[in-house]
Amino acid sequence: MLAVARLVLGQTQAEVAEDSGISPRTIYMIEKGAAGIASVEKLVRHYGKRGVIFLAPSGTEGWGIRANFVAGSYDDERPE
């Protein structure tokens, strides 16, 4: 889910590392699922400041993300 959040922001691992202060190796390890919780929490906070909201599983649906910087409707873009 953290790799998806990065892709939603349109960033590479190197760009996230530069912006967040987290090392590129740690970003790689987080996305691989092999990093400590403190590093994961720091990355989640970083993405949160950029408008990515992580949605906890509920009912039959699993984890998800929402980008609060994306507004409007696709219907608004349809030609008349």
JSON list of N, CA, C and O in Angstrom, two decimals, residues 24-79:
[
{"chain": "A", "resi": 24, "resn": "PRO", "atom": "N", "xyz": [17.02, 6.13, 0.97]},
{"chain": "A", "resi": 24, "resn": "PRO", "atom": "CA", "xyz": [16.46, 5.32, -0.13]},
{"chain": "A", "resi": 24, "resn": "PRO", "atom": "C", "xyz": [16.39, 3.84, 0.21]},
{"chain": "A", "resi": 24, "resn": "PRO", "atom": "O", "xyz": [15.42, 3.16, -0.14]},
{"chain": "A", "resi": 25, "resn": "ARG", "atom": "N", "xyz": [17.38, 3.35, 0.90]},
{"chain": "A", "resi": 25, "resn": "ARG", "atom": "CA", "xyz": [17.39, 1.93, 1.29]},
{"chain": "A", "resi": 25, "resn": "ARG", "atom": "C", "xyz": [16.21, 1.62, 2.22]},
{"chain": "A", "resi": 25, "resn": "ARG", "atom": "O", "xyz": [15.56, 0.59, 2.09]},
{"chain": "A", "resi": 26, "resn": "THR", "atom": "N", "xyz": [15.94, 2.53, 3.14]},
{"chain": "A", "resi": 26, "resn": "THR", "atom": "CA", "xyz": [14.82, 2.32, 4.07]},
{"chain": "A", "resi": 26, "resn": "THR", "atom": "C", "xyz": [13.49, 2.37, 3.33]},
{"chain": "A", "resi": 26, "resn": "THR", "atom": "O", "xyz": [12.60, 1.57, 3.61]},
{"chain": "A", "resi": 27, "resn": "ILE", "atom": "N", "xyz": [13.35, 3.28, 2.36]},
{"chain": "A", "resi": 27, "resn": "ILE", "atom": "CA", "xyz": [12.13, 3.33, 1.55]},
{"chain": "A", "resi": 27, "resn": "ILE", "atom": "C", "xyz": [11.94, 1.98, 0.86]},
{"chain": "A", "resi": 27, "resn": "ILE", "atom": "O", "xyz": [10.84, 1.41, 0.87]},
{"chain": "A", "resi": 28, "resn": "TYR", "atom": "N", "xyz": [13.01, 1.46, 0.28]},
{"chain": "A", "resi": 28, "resn": "TYR", "atom": "CA", "xyz": [12.96, 0.16, -0.39]},
{"chain": "A", "resi": 28, "resn": "TYR", "atom": "C", "xyz": [12.52, -0.92, 0.60]},
{"chain": "A", "resi": 28, "resn": "TYR", "atom": "O", "xyz": [11.64, -1.74, 0.30]},
{"chain": "A", "resi": 29, "resn": "MET", "atom": "N", "xyz": [13.12, -0.93, 1.79]},
{"chain": "A", "resi": 29, "resn": "MET", "atom": "CA", "xyz": [12.80, -1.95, 2.79]},
{"chain": "A", "resi": 29, "resn": "MET", "atom": "C", "xyz": [11.35, -1.82, 3.27]},
{"chain": "A", "resi": 29, "resn": "MET", "atom": "O", "xyz": [10.67, -2.83, 3.47]},
{"chain": "A", "resi": 30, "resn": "ILE", "atom": "N", "xyz": [10.87, -0.59, 3.44]},
{"chain": "A", "resi": 30, "resn": "ILE", "atom": "CA", "xyz": [9.48, -0.38, 3.84]},
{"chain": "A", "resi": 30, "resn": "ILE", "atom": "C", "xyz": [8.55, -0.98, 2.80]},
{"chain": "A", "resi": 30, "resn": "ILE", "atom": "O", "xyz": [7.61, -1.71, 3.14]},
{"chain": "A", "resi": 31, "resn": "GLU", "atom": "N", "xyz": [8.77, -0.65, 1.55]},
{"chain": "A", "resi": 31, "resn": "GLU", "atom": "CA", "xyz": [7.90, -1.15, 0.49]},
{"chain": "A", "resi": 31, "resn": "GLU", "atom": "C", "xyz": [7.98, -2.66, 0.33]},
{"chain": "A", "resi": 31, "resn": "GLU", "atom": "O", "xyz": [7.01, -3.29, -0.10]},
{"chain": "A", "resi": 32, "resn": "LYS", "atom": "N", "xyz": [9.09, -3.23, 0.70]},
{"chain": "A", "resi": 32, "resn": "LYS", "atom": "CA", "xyz": [9.27, -4.68, 0.64]},
{"chain": "A", "resi": 32, "resn": "LYS", "atom": "C", "xyz": [8.62, -5.36, 1.85]},
{"chain": "A", "resi": 32, "resn": "LYS", "atom": "O", "xyz": [8.42, -6.56, 1.86]},
{"chain": "A", "resi": 33, "resn": "GLY", "atom": "N", "xyz": [8.30, -4.57, 2.89]},
{"chain": "A", "resi": 33, "resn": "GLY", "atom": "CA", "xyz": [7.69, -5.12, 4.10]},
{"chain": "A", "resi": 33, "resn": "GLY", "atom": "C", "xyz": [8.70, -5.59, 5.12]},
{"chain": "A", "resi": 33, "resn": "GLY", "atom": "O", "xyz": [8.40, -6.40, 5.98]},
{"chain": "A", "resi": 34, "resn": "ALA", "atom": "N", "xyz": [9.92, -5.05, 5.02]},
{"chain": "A", "resi": 34, "resn": "ALA", "atom": "CA", "xyz": [11.00, -5.53, 5.89]},
{"chain": "A", "resi": 34, "resn": "ALA", "atom": "C", "xyz": [11.62, -4.42, 6.73]},
{"chain": "A", "resi": 34, "resn": "ALA", "atom": "O", "xyz": [12.78, -4.49, 7.08]},
{"chain": "A", "resi": 35, "resn": "ALA", "atom": "N", "xyz": [10.84, -3.39, 7.07]},
{"chain": "A", "resi": 35, "resn": "ALA", "atom": "CA", "xyz": [11.36, -2.29, 7.86]},
{"chain": "A", "resi": 35, "resn": "ALA", "atom": "C", "xyz": [10.62, -2.22, 9.20]},
{"chain": "A", "resi": 35, "resn": "ALA", "atom": "O", "xyz": [9.53, -2.77, 9.34]},
{"chain": "A", "resi": 36, "resn": "GLY", "atom": "N", "xyz": [11.22, -1.53, 10.13]},
{"chain": "A", "resi": 36, "resn": "GLY", "atom": "CA", "xyz": [10.62, -1.37, 11.45]},
{"chain": "A", "resi": 36, "resn": "GLY", "atom": "C", "xyz": [9.42, -0.43, 11.42]},
{"chain": "A", "resi": 36, "resn": "GLY", "atom": "O", "xyz": [9.26, 0.39, 10.51]},
{"chain": "A", "resi": 37, "resn": "ILE", "atom": "N", "xyz": [8.59, -0.55, 12.45]},
{"chain": "A", "resi": 37, "resn": "ILE", "atom": "CA", "xyz": [7.36, 0.23, 12.51]},
{"chain": "A", "resi": 37, "resn": "ILE", "atom": "C", "xyz": [7.63, 1.73, 12.59]},
{"chain": "A", "resi": 37, "resn": "ILE", "atom": "O", "xyz": [6.88, 2.53, 12.03]},
{"chain": "A", "resi": 38, "resn": "ALA", "atom": "N", "xyz": [8.71, 2.15, 13.23]},
{"chain": "A", "resi": 38, "resn": "ALA", "atom": "CA", "xyz": [9.01, 3.58, 13.33]},
{"chain": "A", "resi": 38, "resn": "ALA", "atom": "C", "xyz": [9.24, 4.18, 11.95]},
{"chain": "A", "resi": 38, "resn": "ALA", "atom": "O", "xyz": [8.77, 5.29, 11.66]},
{"chain": "A", "resi": 39, "resn": "SER", "atom": "N", "xyz": [9.93, 3.46, 11.10]},
{"chain": "A", "resi": 39, "resn": "SER", "atom": "CA", "xyz": [10.18, 3.94, 9.74]},
{"chain": "A", "resi": 39, "resn": "SER", "atom": "C", "xyz": [8.88, 3.99, 8.94]},
{"chain": "A", "resi": 39, "resn": "SER", "atom": "O", "xyz": [8.63, 4.94, 8.20]},
{"chain": "A", "resi": 40, "resn": "VAL", "atom": "N", "xyz": [8.05, 2.98, 9.10]},
{"chain": "A", "resi": 40, "resn": "VAL", "atom": "CA", "xyz": [6.77, 2.94, 8.39]},
{"chain": "A", "resi": 40, "resn": "VAL", "atom": "C", "xyz": [5.90, 4.11, 8.83]},
{"chain": "A", "resi": 40, "resn": "VAL", "atom": "O", "xyz": [5.30, 4.81, 8.01]},
{"chain": "A", "resi": 41, "resn": "GLU", "atom": "N", "xyz": [5.84, 4.36, 10.14]},
{"chain": "A", "resi": 41, "resn": "GLU", "atom": "CA", "xyz": [5.03, 5.47, 10.65]},
{"chain": "A", "resi": 41, "resn": "GLU", "atom": "C", "xyz": [5.53, 6.81, 10.13]},
{"chain": "A", "resi": 41, "resn": "GLU", "atom": "O", "xyz": [4.73, 7.69, 9.80]},
{"chain": "A", "resi": 42, "resn": "LYS", "atom": "N", "xyz": [6.83, 6.98, 10.04]},
{"chain": "A", "resi": 42, "resn": "LYS", "atom": "CA", "xyz": [7.39, 8.22, 9.51]},
{"chain": "A", "resi": 42, "resn": "LYS", "atom": "C", "xyz": [6.98, 8.42, 8.05]},
{"chain": "A", "resi": 42, "resn": "LYS", "atom": "O", "xyz": [6.61, 9.52, 7.64]},
{"chain": "A", "resi": 43, "resn": "LEU", "atom": "N", "xyz": [7.02, 7.34, 7.27]},
{"chain": "A", "resi": 43, "resn": "LEU", "atom": "CA", "xyz": [6.63, 7.43, 5.87]},
{"chain": "A", "resi": 43, "resn": "LEU", "atom": "C", "xyz": [5.13, 7.72, 5.73]},
{"chain": "A", "resi": 43, "resn": "LEU", "atom": "O", "xyz": [4.73, 8.53, 4.90]},
{"chain": "A", "resi": 44, "resn": "VAL", "atom": "N", "xyz": [4.31, 7.09, 6.56]},
{"chain": "A", "resi": 44, "resn": "VAL", "atom": "CA", "xyz": [2.87, 7.34, 6.54]},
{"chain": "A", "resi": 44, "resn": "VAL", "atom": "C", "xyz": [2.59, 8.81, 6.86]},
{"chain": "A", "resi": 44, "resn": "VAL", "atom": "O", "xyz": [1.77, 9.45, 6.20]},
{"chain": "A", "resi": 45, "resn": "ARG", "atom": "N", "xyz": [3.27, 9.37, 7.85]},
{"chain": "A", "resi": 45, "resn": "ARG", "atom": "CA", "xyz": [3.12, 10.80, 8.17]},
{"chain": "A", "resi": 45, "resn": "ARG", "atom": "C", "xyz": [3.54, 11.67, 6.98]},
{"chain": "A", "resi": 45, "resn": "ARG", "atom": "O", "xyz": [2.88, 12.65, 6.65]},
{"chain": "A", "resi": 46, "resn": "HIS", "atom": "N", "xyz": [4.63, 11.32, 6.34]},
{"chain": "A", "resi": 46, "resn": "HIS", "atom": "CA", "xyz": [5.12, 12.06, 5.18]},
{"chain": "A", "resi": 46, "resn": "HIS", "atom": "C", "xyz": [4.05, 12.08, 4.08]},
{"chain": "A", "resi": 46, "resn": "HIS", "atom": "O", "xyz": [3.73, 13.13, 3.53]},
{"chain": "A", "resi": 47, "resn": "TYR", "atom": "N", "xyz": [3.49, 10.92, 3.77]},
{"chain": "A", "resi": 47, "resn": "TYR", "atom": "CA", "xyz": [2.45, 10.85, 2.74]},
{"chain": "A", "resi": 47, "resn": "TYR", "atom": "C", "xyz": [1.19, 11.61, 3.18]},
{"chain": "A", "resi": 47, "resn": "TYR", "atom": "O", "xyz": [0.53, 12.24, 2.36]},
{"chain": "A", "resi": 48, "resn": "GLY", "atom": "N", "xyz": [0.87, 11.53, 4.44]},
{"chain": "A", "resi": 48, "resn": "GLY", "atom": "CA", "xyz": [-0.29, 12.23, 4.97]},
{"chain": "A", "resi": 48, "resn": "GLY", "atom": "C", "xyz": [-0.19, 13.74, 4.78]},
{"chain": "A", "resi": 48, "resn": "GLY", "atom": "O", "xyz": [-1.18, 14.41, 4.45]},
{"chain": "A", "resi": 49, "resn": "LYS", "atom": "N", "xyz": [1.00, 14.27, 4.97]},
{"chain": "A", "resi": 49, "resn": "LYS", "atom": "CA", "xyz": [1.21, 15.71, 4.77]},
{"chain": "A", "resi": 49, "resn": "LYS", "atom": "C", "xyz": [1.04, 16.11, 3.31]},
{"chain": "A", "resi": 49, "resn": "LYS", "atom": "O", "xyz": [0.85, 17.28, 3.00]},
{"chain": "A", "resi": 50, "resn": "ARG", "atom": "N", "xyz": [1.12, 15.15, 2.42]},
{"chain": "A", "resi": 50, "resn": "ARG", "atom": "CA", "xyz": [0.98, 15.41, 0.99]},
{"chain": "A", "resi": 50, "resn": "ARG", "atom": "C", "xyz": [-0.40, 15.04, 0.45]},
{"chain": "A", "resi": 50, "resn": "ARG", "atom": "O", "xyz": [-0.62, 15.02, -0.74]},
{"chain": "A", "resi": 51, "resn": "GLY", "atom": "N", "xyz": [-1.32, 14.71, 1.36]},
{"chain": "A", "resi": 51, "resn": "GLY", "atom": "CA", "xyz": [-2.69, 14.47, 0.96]},
{"chain": "A", "resi": 51, "resn": "GLY", "atom": "C", "xyz": [-3.12, 13.04, 0.75]},
{"chain": "A", "resi": 51, "resn": "GLY", "atom": "O", "xyz": [-4.21, 12.79, 0.24]},
{"chain": "A", "resi": 52, "resn": "VAL", "atom": "N", "xyz": [-2.28, 12.08, 1.15]},
{"chain": "A", "resi": 52, "resn": "VAL", "atom": "CA", "xyz": [-2.65, 10.67, 1.01]},
{"chain": "A", "resi": 52, "resn": "VAL", "atom": "C", "xyz": [-3.20, 10.19, 2.35]},
{"chain": "A", "resi": 52, "resn": "VAL", "atom": "O", "xyz": [-2.55, 10.33, 3.38]},
{"chain": "A", "resi": 53, "resn": "ILE", "atom": "N", "xyz": [-4.41, 9.64, 2.31]},
{"chain": "A", "resi": 53, "resn": "ILE", "atom": "CA", "xyz": [-5.06, 9.14, 3.51]},
{"chain": "A", "resi": 53, "resn": "ILE", "atom": "C", "xyz": [-5.16, 7.62, 3.38]},
{"chain": "A", "resi": 53, "resn": "ILE", "atom": "O", "xyz": [-5.63, 7.10, 2.36]},
{"chain": "A", "resi": 54, "resn": "PHE", "atom": "N", "xyz": [-4.72, 6.91, 4.41]},
{"chain": "A", "resi": 54, "resn": "PHE", "atom": "CA", "xyz": [-4.78, 5.45, 4.41]},
{"chain": "A", "resi": 54, "resn": "PHE", "atom": "C", "xyz": [-6.08, 5.01, 5.08]},
{"chain": "A", "resi": 54, "resn": "PHE", "atom": "O", "xyz": [-6.42, 5.49, 6.16]},
{"chain": "A", "resi": 55, "resn": "LEU", "atom": "N", "xyz": [-6.79, 4.12, 4.42]},
{"chain": "A", "resi": 55, "resn": "LEU", "atom": "CA", "xyz": [-8.08, 3.64, 4.91]},
{"chain": "A", "resi": 55, "resn": "LEU", "atom": "C", "xyz": [-7.91, 2.22, 5.45]},
{"chain": "A", "resi": 55, "resn": "LEU", "atom": "O", "xyz": [-7.46, 1.32, 4.74]},
{"chain": "A", "resi": 56, "resn": "ALA", "atom": "N", "xyz": [-8.29, 2.04, 6.71]},
{"chain": "A", "resi": 56, "resn": "ALA", "atom": "CA", "xyz": [-8.18, 0.73, 7.35]},
{"chain": "A", "resi": 56, "resn": "ALA", "atom": "C", "xyz": [-9.23, -0.22, 6.79]},
{"chain": "A", "resi": 56, "resn": "ALA", "atom": "O", "xyz": [-10.28, 0.22, 6.31]},
{"chain": "A", "resi": 57, "resn": "PRO", "atom": "N", "xyz": [-8.94, -1.51, 6.85]},
{"chain": "A", "resi": 57, "resn": "PRO", "atom": "CA", "xyz": [-9.91, -2.49, 6.36]},
{"chain": "A", "resi": 57, "resn": "PRO", "atom": "C", "xyz": [-11.23, -2.39, 7.13]},
{"chain": "A", "resi": 57, "resn": "PRO", "atom": "O", "xyz": [-11.23, -2.08, 8.32]},
{"chain": "A", "resi": 58, "resn": "SER", "atom": "N", "xyz": [-12.33, -2.62, 6.43]},
{"chain": "A", "resi": 58, "resn": "SER", "atom": "CA", "xyz": [-13.63, -2.65, 7.09]},
{"chain": "A", "resi": 58, "resn": "SER", "atom": "C", "xyz": [-14.53, -3.64, 6.37]},
{"chain": "A", "resi": 58, "resn": "SER", "atom": "O", "xyz": [-14.58, -3.67, 5.14]},
{"chain": "A", "resi": 59, "resn": "GLY", "atom": "N", "xyz": [-15.22, -4.43, 7.13]},
{"chain": "A", "resi": 59, "resn": "GLY", "atom": "CA", "xyz": [-16.11, -5.43, 6.53]},
{"chain": "A", "resi": 59, "resn": "GLY", "atom": "C", "xyz": [-15.36, -6.36, 5.61]},
{"chain": "A", "resi": 59, "resn": "GLY", "atom": "O", "xyz": [-14.40, -7.00, 6.00]},
{"chain": "A", "resi": 60, "resn": "THR", "atom": "N", "xyz": [-15.77, -6.39, 4.37]},
{"chain": "A", "resi": 60, "resn": "THR", "atom": "CA", "xyz": [-15.14, -7.29, 3.39]},
{"chain": "A", "resi": 60, "resn": "THR", "atom": "C", "xyz": [-14.06, -6.60, 2.57]},
{"chain": "A", "resi": 60, "resn": "THR", "atom": "O", "xyz": [-13.45, -7.24, 1.72]},
{"chain": "A", "resi": 61, "resn": "GLU", "atom": "N", "xyz": [-13.85, -5.31, 2.81]},
{"chain": "A", "resi": 61, "resn": "GLU", "atom": "CA", "xyz": [-12.86, -4.57, 2.04]},
{"chain": "A", "resi": 61, "resn": "GLU", "atom": "C", "xyz": [-11.54, -4.49, 2.79]},
{"chain": "A", "resi": 61, "resn": "GLU", "atom": "O", "xyz": [-11.52, -4.32, 4.00]},
{"chain": "A", "resi": 62, "resn": "GLY", "atom": "N", "xyz": [-10.46, -4.56, 2.04]},
{"chain": "A", "resi": 62, "resn": "GLY", "atom": "CA", "xyz": [-9.13, -4.49, 2.64]},
{"chain": "A", "resi": 62, "resn": "GLY", "atom": "C", "xyz": [-8.64, -3.05, 2.73]},
{"chain": "A", "resi": 62, "resn": "GLY", "atom": "O", "xyz": [-9.41, -2.10, 2.61]},
{"chain": "A", "resi": 63, "resn": "TRP", "atom": "N", "xyz": [-7.35, -2.89, 2.94]},
{"chain": "A", "resi": 63, "resn": "TRP", "atom": "CA", "xyz": [-6.71, -1.58, 3.03]},
{"chain": "A", "resi": 63, "resn": "TRP", "atom": "C", "xyz": [-6.96, -0.79, 1.76]},
{"chain": "A", "resi": 63, "resn": "TRP", "atom": "O", "xyz": [-7.07, -1.34, 0.68]},
{"chain": "A", "resi": 64, "resn": "GLY", "atom": "N", "xyz": [-6.97, 0.53, 1.90]},
{"chain": "A", "resi": 64, "resn": "GLY", "atom": "CA", "xyz": [-7.13, 1.39, 0.74]},
{"chain": "A", "resi": 64, "resn": "GLY", "atom": "C", "xyz": [-6.47, 2.73, 0.98]},
{"chain": "A", "resi": 64, "resn": "GLY", "atom": "O", "xyz": [-5.96, 3.00, 2.07]},
{"chain": "A", "resi": 65, "resn": "ILE", "atom": "N", "xyz": [-6.44, 3.55, -0.05]},
{"chain": "A", "resi": 65, "resn": "ILE", "atom": "CA", "xyz": [-5.92, 4.91, 0.10]},
{"chain": "A", "resi": 65, "resn": "ILE", "atom": "C", "xyz": [-6.88, 5.87, -0.59]},
{"chain": "A", "resi": 65, "resn": "ILE", "atom": "O", "xyz": [-7.63, 5.50, -1.49]},
{"chain": "A", "resi": 66, "resn": "ARG", "atom": "N", "xyz": [-6.83, 7.10, -0.13]},
{"chain": "A", "resi": 66, "resn": "ARG", "atom": "CA", "xyz": [-7.59, 8.18, -0.76]},
{"chain": "A", "resi": 66, "resn": "ARG", "atom": "C", "xyz": [-6.65, 9.37, -0.86]},
{"chain": "A", "resi": 66, "resn": "ARG", "atom": "O", "xyz": [-5.87, 9.63, 0.04]},
{"chain": "A", "resi": 67, "resn": "ALA", "atom": "N", "xyz": [-6.72, 10.05, -1.96]},
{"chain": "A", "resi": 67, "resn": "ALA", "atom": "CA", "xyz": [-5.90, 11.24, -2.17]},
{"chain": "A", "resi": 67, "resn": "ALA", "atom": "C", "xyz": [-6.80, 12.45, -2.04]},
{"chain": "A", "resi": 67, "resn": "ALA", "atom": "O", "xyz": [-7.69, 12.64, -2.88]},
{"chain": "A", "resi": 68, "resn": "ASN", "atom": "N", "xyz": [-6.59, 13.27, -1.01]},
{"chain": "A", "resi": 68, "resn": "ASN", "atom": "CA", "xyz": [-7.49, 14.41, -0.83]},
{"chain": "A", "resi": 68, "resn": "ASN", "atom": "C", "xyz": [-7.09, 15.60, -1.69]},
{"chain": "A", "resi": 68, "resn": "ASN", "atom": "O", "xyz": [-7.74, 16.64, -1.65]},
{"chain": "A", "resi": 69, "resn": "PHE", "atom": "N", "xyz": [-6.05, 15.45, -2.49]},
{"chain": "A", "resi": 69, "resn": "PHE", "atom": "CA", "xyz": [-5.66, 16.53, -3.39]},
{"chain": "A", "resi": 69, "resn": "PHE", "atom": "C", "xyz": [-6.31, 16.36, -4.76]},
{"chain": "A", "resi": 69, "resn": "PHE", "atom": "O", "xyz": [-6.19, 17.20, -5.62]},
{"chain": "A", "resi": 70, "resn": "VAL", "atom": "N", "xyz": [-7.03, 15.27, -4.95]},
{"chain": "A", "resi": 70, "resn": "VAL", "atom": "CA", "xyz": [-7.75, 15.04, -6.19]},
{"chain": "A", "resi": 70, "resn": "VAL", "atom": "C", "xyz": [-9.20, 15.44, -5.94]},
{"chain": "A", "resi": 70, "resn": "VAL", "atom": "O", "xyz": [-9.86, 14.86, -5.10]},
{"chain": "A", "resi": 71, "resn": "ALA", "atom": "N", "xyz": [-9.64, 16.45, -6.65]},
{"chain": "A", "resi": 71, "resn": "ALA", "atom": "CA", "xyz": [-11.00, 16.94, -6.44]},
{"chain": "A", "resi": 71, "resn": "ALA", "atom": "C", "xyz": [-11.77, 16.93, -7.75]},
{"chain": "A", "resi": 71, "resn": "ALA", "atom": "O", "xyz": [-11.18, 16.84, -8.82]},
{"chain": "A", "resi": 72, "resn": "GLY", "atom": "N", "xyz": [-13.05, 17.04, -7.65]},
{"chain": "A", "resi": 72, "resn": "GLY", "atom": "CA", "xyz": [-13.87, 17.09, -8.85]},
{"chain": "A", "resi": 72, "resn": "GLY", "atom": "C", "xyz": [-14.38, 15.72, -9.23]},
{"chain": "A", "resi": 72, "resn": "GLY", "atom": "O", "xyz": [-14.18, 14.74, -8.53]},
{"chain": "A", "resi": 73, "resn": "SER", "atom": "N", "xyz": [-15.02, 15.68, -10.34]},
{"chain": "A", "resi": 73, "resn": "SER", "atom": "CA", "xyz": [-15.62, 14.45, -10.83]},
{"chain": "A", "resi": 73, "resn": "SER", "atom": "C", "xyz": [-15.19, 14.23, -12.27]},
{"chain": "A", "resi": 73, "resn": "SER", "atom": "O", "xyz": [-14.99, 15.18, -13.02]},
{"chain": "A", "resi": 74, "resn": "TYR", "atom": "N", "xyz": [-15.07, 12.99, -12.64]},
{"chain": "A", "resi": 74, "resn": "TYR", "atom": "CA", "xyz": [-14.76, 12.70, -14.04]},
{"chain": "A", "resi": 74, "resn": "TYR", "atom": "C", "xyz": [-15.88, 13.19, -14.94]},
{"chain": "A", "resi": 74, "resn": "TYR", "atom": "O", "xyz": [-15.67, 13.51, -16.10]},
{"chain": "A", "resi": 75, "resn": "ASP", "atom": "N", "xyz": [-17.10, 13.24, -14.41]},
{"chain": "A", "resi": 75, "resn": "ASP", "atom": "CA", "xyz": [-18.22, 13.74, -15.20]},
{"chain": "A", "resi": 75, "resn": "ASP", "atom": "C", "xyz": [-18.00, 15.20, -15.62]},
{"chain": "A", "resi": 75, "resn": "ASP", "atom": "O", "xyz": [-18.47, 15.62, -16.65]},
{"chain": "A", "resi": 76, "resn": "ASP", "atom": "N", "xyz": [-17.26, 15.97, -14.78]},
{"chain": "A", "resi": 76, "resn": "ASP", "atom": "CA", "xyz": [-16.99, 17.36, -15.10]},
{"chain": "A", "resi": 76, "resn": "ASP", "atom": "C", "xyz": [-16.10, 17.51, -16.34]},
{"chain": "A", "resi": 76, "resn": "ASP", "atom": "O", "xyz": [-16.07, 18.55, -16.97]},
{"chain": "A", "resi": 77, "resn": "GLU", "atom": "N", "xyz": [-15.39, 16.45, -16.69]},
{"chain": "A", "resi": 77, "resn": "GLU", "atom": "CA", "xyz": [-14.44, 16.51, -17.80]},
{"chain": "A", "resi": 77, "resn": "GLU", "atom": "C", "xyz": [-15.02, 16.01, -19.12]},
{"chain": "A", "resi": 77, "resn": "GLU", "atom": "O", "xyz": [-14.37, 16.12, -20.16]},
{"chain": "A", "resi": 78, "resn": "ARG", "atom": "N", "xyz": [-16.22, 15.51, -19.09]},
{"chain": "A", "resi": 78, "resn": "ARG", "atom": "CA", "xyz": [-16.83, 14.99, -20.32]},
{"chain": "A", "resi": 78, "resn": "ARG", "atom": "C", "xyz": [-17.29, 16.14, -21.21]},
{"chain": "A", "resi": 78, "resn": "ARG", "atom": "O", "xyz": [-17.91, 17.08, -20.75]},
{"chain": "A", "resi": 79, "resn": "PRO", "atom": "N", "xyz": [-16.98, 16.04, -22.49]},
{"chain": "A", "resi": 79, "resn": "PRO", "atom": "CA", "xyz": [-17.49, 17.08, -23.40]},
{"chain": "A", "resi": 79, "resn": "PRO", "atom": "C", "xyz": [-19.00, 16.95, -23.55]},
{"chain": "A", "resi": 79, "resn": "PRO", "atom": "O", "xyz": [-19.55, 15.86, -23.48]}
]
